[in-house]
């Protein structure tokens, strides 16, 4: 048995220290980035590197269209991606900021064999819970060989060893995060995981050595967590829970409306509910996600403004004229208490 005694940290364990800054207004901060897909040989330009997760109620077409207007991206759900690739969504238009999602399920594999992915997507996310399986690396290699110029994001892993394995298989962007998600129960059920802030810090060097980028997947609950993720080494930050419950994610399967009250169901992609609906149940597999219910939050615009505002503020506190400068300019301190929650239960607005 190996035992690493170093304490690994989550976003809530640290704060970023402010420092003298030449930035006099948040509007001076440039959130646009150019993100290289080195293996595929192109760059995504004018990108605000925030990505909606491919979860039900989040990775919808309306969400994707709304985020694209702000130059942010969305990974569509696997189901939607399948429908688009099969030609069942003629209204869908290829967009730089809208990514497809495929897995190693039989349906995804059949579609990959039959369809030209590039016709509909410039970038696809290959999404499995455990990115360490050799079978997954072989899958990534096969897709890279078949589509040399498609942008590939793949994961999830949480260590530099995992980053190298998937980078060597041909991915451009490595998704990191296991067990950090808001509706994920893998840490409870399997005892597996890695605190998200430390994952990013510990994987960054390998990502640079391999010429790949890192997507931080899961664990952000406040806009400040997104700033911390960028400061710790993320090139893209993926959000599930923070974007759930908004009109843009609504469809009959997630909305409960009794005429007086509108609520949303938000389910982990490995919850029993999701496994049942994707016919992914097996006697060897148990749920690793929870199903939650939340009050409807209205349109997603307010959340996006809040996220952008938080990023601009973090950049101005750290003298970062551009978003990616946060990584070099930010210094973290480990804290005993991050937030003052005295009025947490009496808050009526922000
Ligand atoms: P959040 O932003 O909500 O904290 O995290 C979103 C991420 O959680 C997703 O992008 C996905 O990687 C992960 N996730 C979503 N559903 C589940 C689940 O049921 N089980 C696990 N282990 N992870 C999940």
Coordinates of C-alpha atoms and ligand atoms in Angstrom, one line a residue:
X1 CA 0.0 0.0 0.0
X2 CA 1.3 3.5 -0.9
X3 CA 0.3 6.5 1.2
X4 CA 0.9 10.1 0.3
X5 CA 0.7 12.3 3.4
X6 CA 0.5 15.6 1.6
X7 CA -2.8 17.4 2.2
X8 CA -4.7 17.8 -1.1
X9 CA -6.9 20.8 -1.4
X10 CA -10.4 21.8 -2.8
X11 CA -11.4 25.3 -3.9
X12 CA -12.9 26.0 -0.5
X13 CA -9.5 25.4 1.2
X14 CA -7.8 28.4 -0.3
X15 CA -8.1 32.1 -1.3
X16 CA -6.3 34.1 -3.8
X17 CA -4.2 37.0 -2.3
X18 CA -4.7 40.5 -3.8
X19 CA -1.7 42.4 -4.9
X20 CA -0.8 45.9 -6.4
X21 CA -2.6 46.2 -9.7
X22 CA -2.4 48.5 -12.7
X23 CA -6.0 47.6 -13.6
X24 CA -8.3 50.4 -12.7
X25 CA -11.6 48.9 -13.9
X26 CA -13.0 45.5 -14.4
X27 CA -13.9 46.4 -17.9
X28 CA -10.1 46.5 -18.8
X29 CA -9.9 42.8 -18.2
X30 CA -9.9 40.7 -21.4
X31 CA -11.6 37.4 -20.9
X32 CA -11.1 36.2 -24.5
X33 CA -8.5 33.5 -24.9
X34 CA -7.0 31.6 -27.8
X35 CA -7.0 27.9 -27.1
X36 CA -4.7 25.6 -29.1
X37 CA -5.8 22.1 -30.2
X38 CA -2.2 21.1 -31.0
X39 CA -2.9 17.6 -32.3
X40 CA -5.8 18.6 -34.4
X41 CA -3.9 21.7 -35.6
X42 CA -6.2 24.6 -35.0
X43 CA -7.0 27.2 -32.3
X44 CA -10.3 28.3 -30.9
X45 CA -10.2 32.0 -30.9
X46 CA -12.1 34.7 -28.9
X47 CA -13.1 32.0 -26.5
X48 CA -14.3 32.7 -22.9
X49 CA -13.2 29.3 -21.6
X50 CA -16.2 28.3 -19.6
X51 CA -18.0 25.2 -20.7
X52 CA -21.5 23.8 -19.8
X53 CA -21.4 20.2 -18.8
X54 CA -23.0 17.5 -21.0
X55 CA -25.5 16.7 -18.3
X56 CA -29.3 16.5 -18.7
X57 CA -30.8 19.9 -18.0
X58 CA -27.5 21.7 -18.8
X59 CA -26.0 20.4 -22.1
X60 CA -29.1 21.5 -24.2
X61 CA -29.3 23.3 -27.5
X62 CA -30.8 26.4 -25.9
X63 CA -28.0 26.5 -23.3
X64 CA -25.4 26.1 -26.1
X65 CA -27.0 28.9 -28.1
X66 CA -27.1 31.3 -25.1
X67 CA -23.5 30.5 -24.0
X68 CA -22.2 30.9 -27.6
X69 CA -23.5 34.5 -27.7
X70 CA -21.1 35.1 -24.8
X71 CA -18.3 33.1 -26.5
X72 CA -18.6 30.4 -23.9
X73 CA -19.0 26.7 -24.9
X74 CA -21.3 23.8 -24.2
X75 CA -20.8 20.0 -24.4
X76 CA -24.2 18.7 -25.6
X77 CA -25.6 15.7 -23.9
X78 CA -24.7 12.3 -25.5
X79 CA -28.3 11.8 -26.5
X80 CA -28.5 15.2 -28.4
X81 CA -25.1 14.5 -30.0
X82 CA -26.4 11.1 -31.3
X83 CA -29.5 12.8 -32.7
X84 CA -27.5 15.4 -34.4
X85 CA -25.0 12.9 -35.9
X86 CA -27.9 10.8 -37.1
X87 CA -29.4 13.8 -38.9
X88 CA -32.4 14.0 -36.7
X89 CA -31.9 17.7 -35.7
X90 CA -31.8 19.5 -39.1
X91 CA -32.1 22.9 -37.2
X92 CA -28.7 22.3 -35.6
X93 CA -25.9 24.5 -37.1
X94 CA -22.3 23.7 -36.5
X95 CA -20.8 26.3 -34.1
X96 CA -17.2 26.6 -32.9
X97 CA -18.5 26.8 -29.3
X98 CA -20.8 23.8 -29.4
X99 CA -19.1 20.5 -28.7
X100 CA -20.5 17.0 -29.2
X101 CA -20.2 14.4 -26.5
X102 CA -19.6 10.7 -27.1
X103 CA -18.9 7.8 -24.8
X104 CA -17.9 4.1 -25.0
X105 CA -21.4 2.9 -25.0
X106 CA -22.5 0.7 -27.9
X107 CA -24.7 3.4 -29.4
X108 CA -21.8 6.0 -29.5
X109 CA -19.5 3.4 -31.0
X110 CA -21.9 2.5 -33.8
X111 CA -22.4 6.2 -34.6
X112 CA -18.7 6.8 -34.6
X113 CA -18.3 4.0 -37.1
X114 CA -21.0 5.2 -39.3
X115 CA -20.8 9.0 -39.3
X116 CA -18.4 11.8 -40.2
X117 CA -18.2 13.6 -36.9
X118 CA -16.6 16.6 -38.5
X119 CA -19.7 17.3 -40.5
X120 CA -21.4 18.6 -37.4
X121 CA -18.7 19.2 -34.8
X122 CA -15.3 20.8 -34.8
X123 CA -14.7 19.5 -31.3
X124 CA -15.9 16.4 -29.5
X125 CA -15.7 15.4 -25.9
X126 CA -15.0 11.7 -25.2
X127 CA -16.5 11.3 -21.8
X128 CA -16.2 8.3 -19.5
X129 CA -16.2 8.2 -15.7
X130 CA -12.9 6.3 -15.5
X131 CA -10.4 7.6 -18.0
X132 CA -7.7 5.3 -16.8
X133 CA -9.0 2.2 -18.6
X134 CA -6.7 1.0 -21.4
X135 CA -9.8 0.3 -23.4
X136 CA -10.5 4.1 -23.2
X137 CA -7.0 5.1 -24.4
X138 CA -7.4 2.7 -27.3
X139 CA -10.8 4.3 -28.1
X140 CA -9.2 7.8 -28.1
X141 CA -6.4 6.6 -30.4
X142 CA -8.9 5.0 -32.8
X143 CA -10.8 8.3 -33.1
X144 CA -7.7 10.4 -33.5
X145 CA -6.5 8.1 -36.3
X146 CA -9.8 8.2 -38.0
X147 CA -10.3 12.0 -37.6
X148 CA -6.8 13.6 -37.5
X149 CA -8.1 17.2 -37.5
X150 CA -11.0 17.0 -35.1
X151 CA -10.5 18.7 -31.7
X152 CA -10.6 15.9 -29.0
X153 CA -11.3 16.5 -25.3
X154 CA -11.1 13.3 -23.3
X155 CA -11.3 12.1 -19.7
X156 CA -11.7 12.0 -16.8
X157 CA -8.5 11.5 -14.9
X158 CA -7.0 13.3 -11.9
X159 CA -3.2 12.6 -12.0
X160 CA -0.3 13.5 -14.2
X161 CA 0.0 9.8 -15.1
X162 CA -3.6 9.9 -16.4
X163 CA -3.0 13.1 -18.3
X164 CA 0.0 11.6 -20.1
X165 CA -1.9 8.4 -20.9
X166 CA -4.7 10.3 -22.7
X167 CA -2.4 12.9 -24.2
X168 CA -0.3 10.1 -25.8
X169 CA -3.5 8.6 -27.2
X170 CA -4.1 11.8 -29.2
X171 CA -6.4 14.1 -27.2
X172 CA -5.9 17.8 -27.3
X173 CA -7.7 18.7 -24.1
X174 CA -7.6 16.4 -21.0
X175 CA -10.6 16.5 -18.7
X176 CA -9.6 16.3 -15.1
X177 CA -11.9 15.7 -12.1
X178 CA -13.2 12.6 -10.4
X179 CA -15.5 12.8 -7.5
X180 CA -15.8 16.6 -7.3
X181 CA -19.2 17.1 -9.0
X182 CA -22.2 18.6 -7.1
X183 CA -24.3 15.5 -7.8
X184 CA -21.5 13.0 -7.8
X185 CA -21.2 10.3 -5.1
X186 CA -18.1 8.4 -6.4
X187 CA -16.1 9.4 -3.3
X188 CA -18.8 8.0 -1.0
X189 CA -19.6 4.9 -3.1
X190 CA -16.1 3.9 -4.4
X191 CA -13.8 5.9 -2.1
X192 CA -12.1 7.2 -5.2
X193 CA -11.3 10.8 -6.0
X194 CA -8.8 13.7 -5.8
X195 CA -9.6 17.3 -4.5
X196 CA -10.1 19.5 -7.5
X197 CA -7.7 22.4 -6.8
X198 CA -4.8 20.0 -6.2
X199 CA -5.7 17.9 -9.3
X200 CA -5.1 21.0 -11.4
X201 CA -1.9 22.0 -9.6
X202 CA -0.6 18.5 -9.8
X203 CA -1.5 17.9 -13.5
X204 CA -0.4 21.2 -14.9
X205 CA 3.3 20.4 -15.5
X206 CA 2.5 17.2 -17.3
X207 CA -0.1 19.0 -19.5
X208 CA 2.7 21.4 -20.6
X209 CA 5.1 18.7 -21.2
X210 CA 2.6 16.8 -23.4
X211 CA 1.4 20.0 -25.2
X212 CA -2.2 19.5 -24.1
X213 CA -4.6 21.7 -22.2
X214 CA -6.6 21.0 -19.1
X215 CA -10.3 21.2 -18.6
X216 CA -11.3 21.3 -14.9
X217 CA -14.5 19.3 -14.6
X218 CA -16.6 19.7 -11.4
X219 CA -16.5 21.2 -8.0
X220 CA -17.2 24.9 -8.8
X221 CA -20.1 26.2 -6.6
X222 CA -19.3 30.0 -6.6
X223 CA -17.8 32.2 -9.4
X224 CA -14.7 32.6 -7.2
X225 CA -14.1 28.8 -7.6
X226 CA -13.9 29.3 -11.3
X227 CA -11.2 32.0 -10.8
X228 CA -9.3 29.6 -8.5
X229 CA -9.5 26.8 -11.1
X230 CA -7.9 29.1 -13.7
X231 CA -5.3 30.2 -11.3
X232 CA -4.5 26.6 -10.4
X233 CA -3.9 25.6 -14.0
X234 CA -7.2 25.1 -15.8
X235 CA -7.5 26.2 -19.5
X236 CA -11.2 25.6 -19.5
X237 CA -13.7 25.3 -16.6
X238 CA -16.7 23.0 -17.0
X239 CA -19.9 23.7 -14.9
X240 CA -22.8 21.5 -14.2
X241 CA -24.6 22.5 -11.0
X242 CA -24.0 26.2 -11.3
X243 CA -25.9 26.2 -14.7
X244 CA -28.6 23.8 -13.7
X245 CA -32.2 24.9 -13.0
X246 CA -32.3 27.6 -15.7
X247 CA -34.9 28.0 -18.4
X248 CA -32.3 27.1 -21.1
X249 CA -31.9 23.6 -19.7
X250 CA -35.7 23.0 -19.4
X251 CA -37.4 20.1 -21.0
X252 CA -40.3 17.8 -19.9
X253 CA -37.9 15.3 -18.4
X254 CA -36.4 17.8 -15.8
X255 CA -39.2 20.3 -15.1
X256 CA -41.9 19.8 -12.5
X257 CA -44.5 22.6 -12.9
X258 CA -47.8 22.4 -10.9
X259 CA -49.0 25.8 -12.1
X260 CA -47.9 27.6 -8.9
X261 CA -44.3 26.4 -8.5
X262 CA -41.7 25.5 -11.1
X263 CA -38.9 23.2 -10.1
X264 CA -36.1 21.4 -11.8
X265 CA -34.8 17.9 -11.3
X266 CA -31.0 17.7 -11.7
X267 CA -29.6 14.2 -11.9
X268 CA -26.0 12.9 -11.8
X269 CA -25.1 11.2 -15.1
X270 CA -24.4 8.0 -13.1
X271 CA -27.5 8.3 -10.8
X272 CA -29.9 5.4 -11.0
X273 CA -32.3 7.7 -12.8
X274 CA -29.8 8.5 -15.5
X275 CA -28.6 4.9 -15.8
X276 CA -32.1 3.7 -16.2
X277 CA -33.0 6.3 -18.9
X278 CA -29.8 5.5 -20.9
X279 CA -30.3 1.8 -20.5
X280 CA -26.9 1.6 -18.9
X281 CA -27.9 -0.6 -15.9
X282 CA -26.0 -3.7 -15.1
X283 CA -25.9 -6.1 -12.1
X284 CA -22.3 -5.1 -11.6
X285 CA -22.9 -1.4 -11.5
X286 CA -24.4 0.8 -8.8
X287 CA -25.4 4.5 -8.8
X288 CA -22.6 7.0 -8.3
X289 CA -24.7 10.1 -8.5
X290 CA -27.6 11.8 -6.7
X291 CA -30.9 13.2 -8.0
X292 CA -31.8 16.7 -6.6
X293 CA -34.7 19.0 -6.9
X294 CA -34.3 22.8 -7.1
X295 CA -36.4 25.9 -7.5
X296 CA -36.4 27.3 -11.1
X297 CA -33.8 30.0 -11.4
X298 CA -35.1 31.8 -14.6
X299 CA -32.9 32.6 -17.5
X300 CA -29.2 31.7 -17.4
X301 CA -28.1 35.3 -18.3
X302 CA -27.9 36.4 -14.7
X303 CA -25.6 33.5 -13.8
X304 CA -23.3 34.2 -16.8
X305 CA -23.0 37.9 -15.9
X306 CA -22.2 36.9 -12.3
X307 CA -19.5 34.4 -13.6
X308 CA -18.0 36.9 -15.9
X309 CA -18.0 39.6 -13.2
X310 CA -16.3 37.3 -10.8
X311 CA -13.5 36.5 -13.3
X312 CA -13.0 40.2 -14.1
X313 CA -12.8 41.0 -10.4
X314 CA -10.3 38.2 -9.6
X315 CA -8.2 39.4 -12.6
X316 CA -8.3 43.1 -11.4
X317 CA -7.3 42.1 -7.8
X318 CA -4.2 40.2 -9.2
X319 CA -3.1 42.6 -11.9
X320 CA -4.1 40.2 -14.7
X321 CA -5.1 42.1 -17.8
X322 CA -5.9 38.8 -19.5
X323 CA -7.7 35.8 -17.9
X324 CA -4.9 33.3 -18.4
X325 CA -2.5 35.7 -16.6
X326 CA -4.3 34.6 -13.4
X327 CA -2.1 31.5 -13.4
X328 CA 1.1 33.4 -13.2
X329 CA -0.1 36.3 -11.0
X330 CA -2.2 34.5 -8.4
X331 CA -0.8 33.3 -5.1
X332 CA -3.0 31.0 -3.0
X333 CA -3.1 30.9 0.7
X334 CA -4.6 27.9 2.6
X335 CA -7.3 29.1 4.9
X336 CA -9.1 27.8 7.9
X337 CA -12.4 29.5 7.0
X338 CA -13.1 30.8 3.5
X339 CA -16.5 32.5 3.9
X340 CA -18.5 34.4 6.5
X341 CA -21.8 32.5 6.5
X342 CA -23.5 34.4 9.4
X343 CA -26.5 35.6 7.2
X344 CA -26.4 32.6 4.8
X345 CA -30.0 31.5 5.6
X346 CA -31.5 35.0 5.7
X347 CA -30.2 36.2 2.3
X348 CA -33.0 37.5 0.0
X349 CA -30.8 38.6 -2.9
X350 CA -27.3 39.1 -4.2
Ligands
LIG1 P1 -20.5 20.3 -11.0 O1 -20.2 21.5 -11.8 O2 -22.0 20.1 -10.9 O3 -19.9 20.3 -9.6 O4 -19.9 19.0 -11.7 C1 -20.2 18.6 -13.0 C2 -19.5 17.3 -13.3 O5 -19.8 16.3 -12.4 C3 -19.9 16.8 -14.7 O6 -19.4 17.5 -15.8 C4 -19.4 15.3 -14.6 O7 -18.0 15.2 -14.9 C5 -19.6 15.1 -13.1 N1 -20.8 14.2 -12.9 C6 -22.1 14.5 -13.3 N2 -22.9 13.5 -12.9 C7 -22.2 12.6 -12.2 C8 -22.5 11.4 -11.5 O8 -23.6 10.9 -11.5 N3 -21.4 10.7 -11.0 C9 -20.2 11.2 -11.0 N4 -19.2 10.5 -10.4 N5 -19.8 12.4 -11.6 C10 -20.8 13.1 -12.2

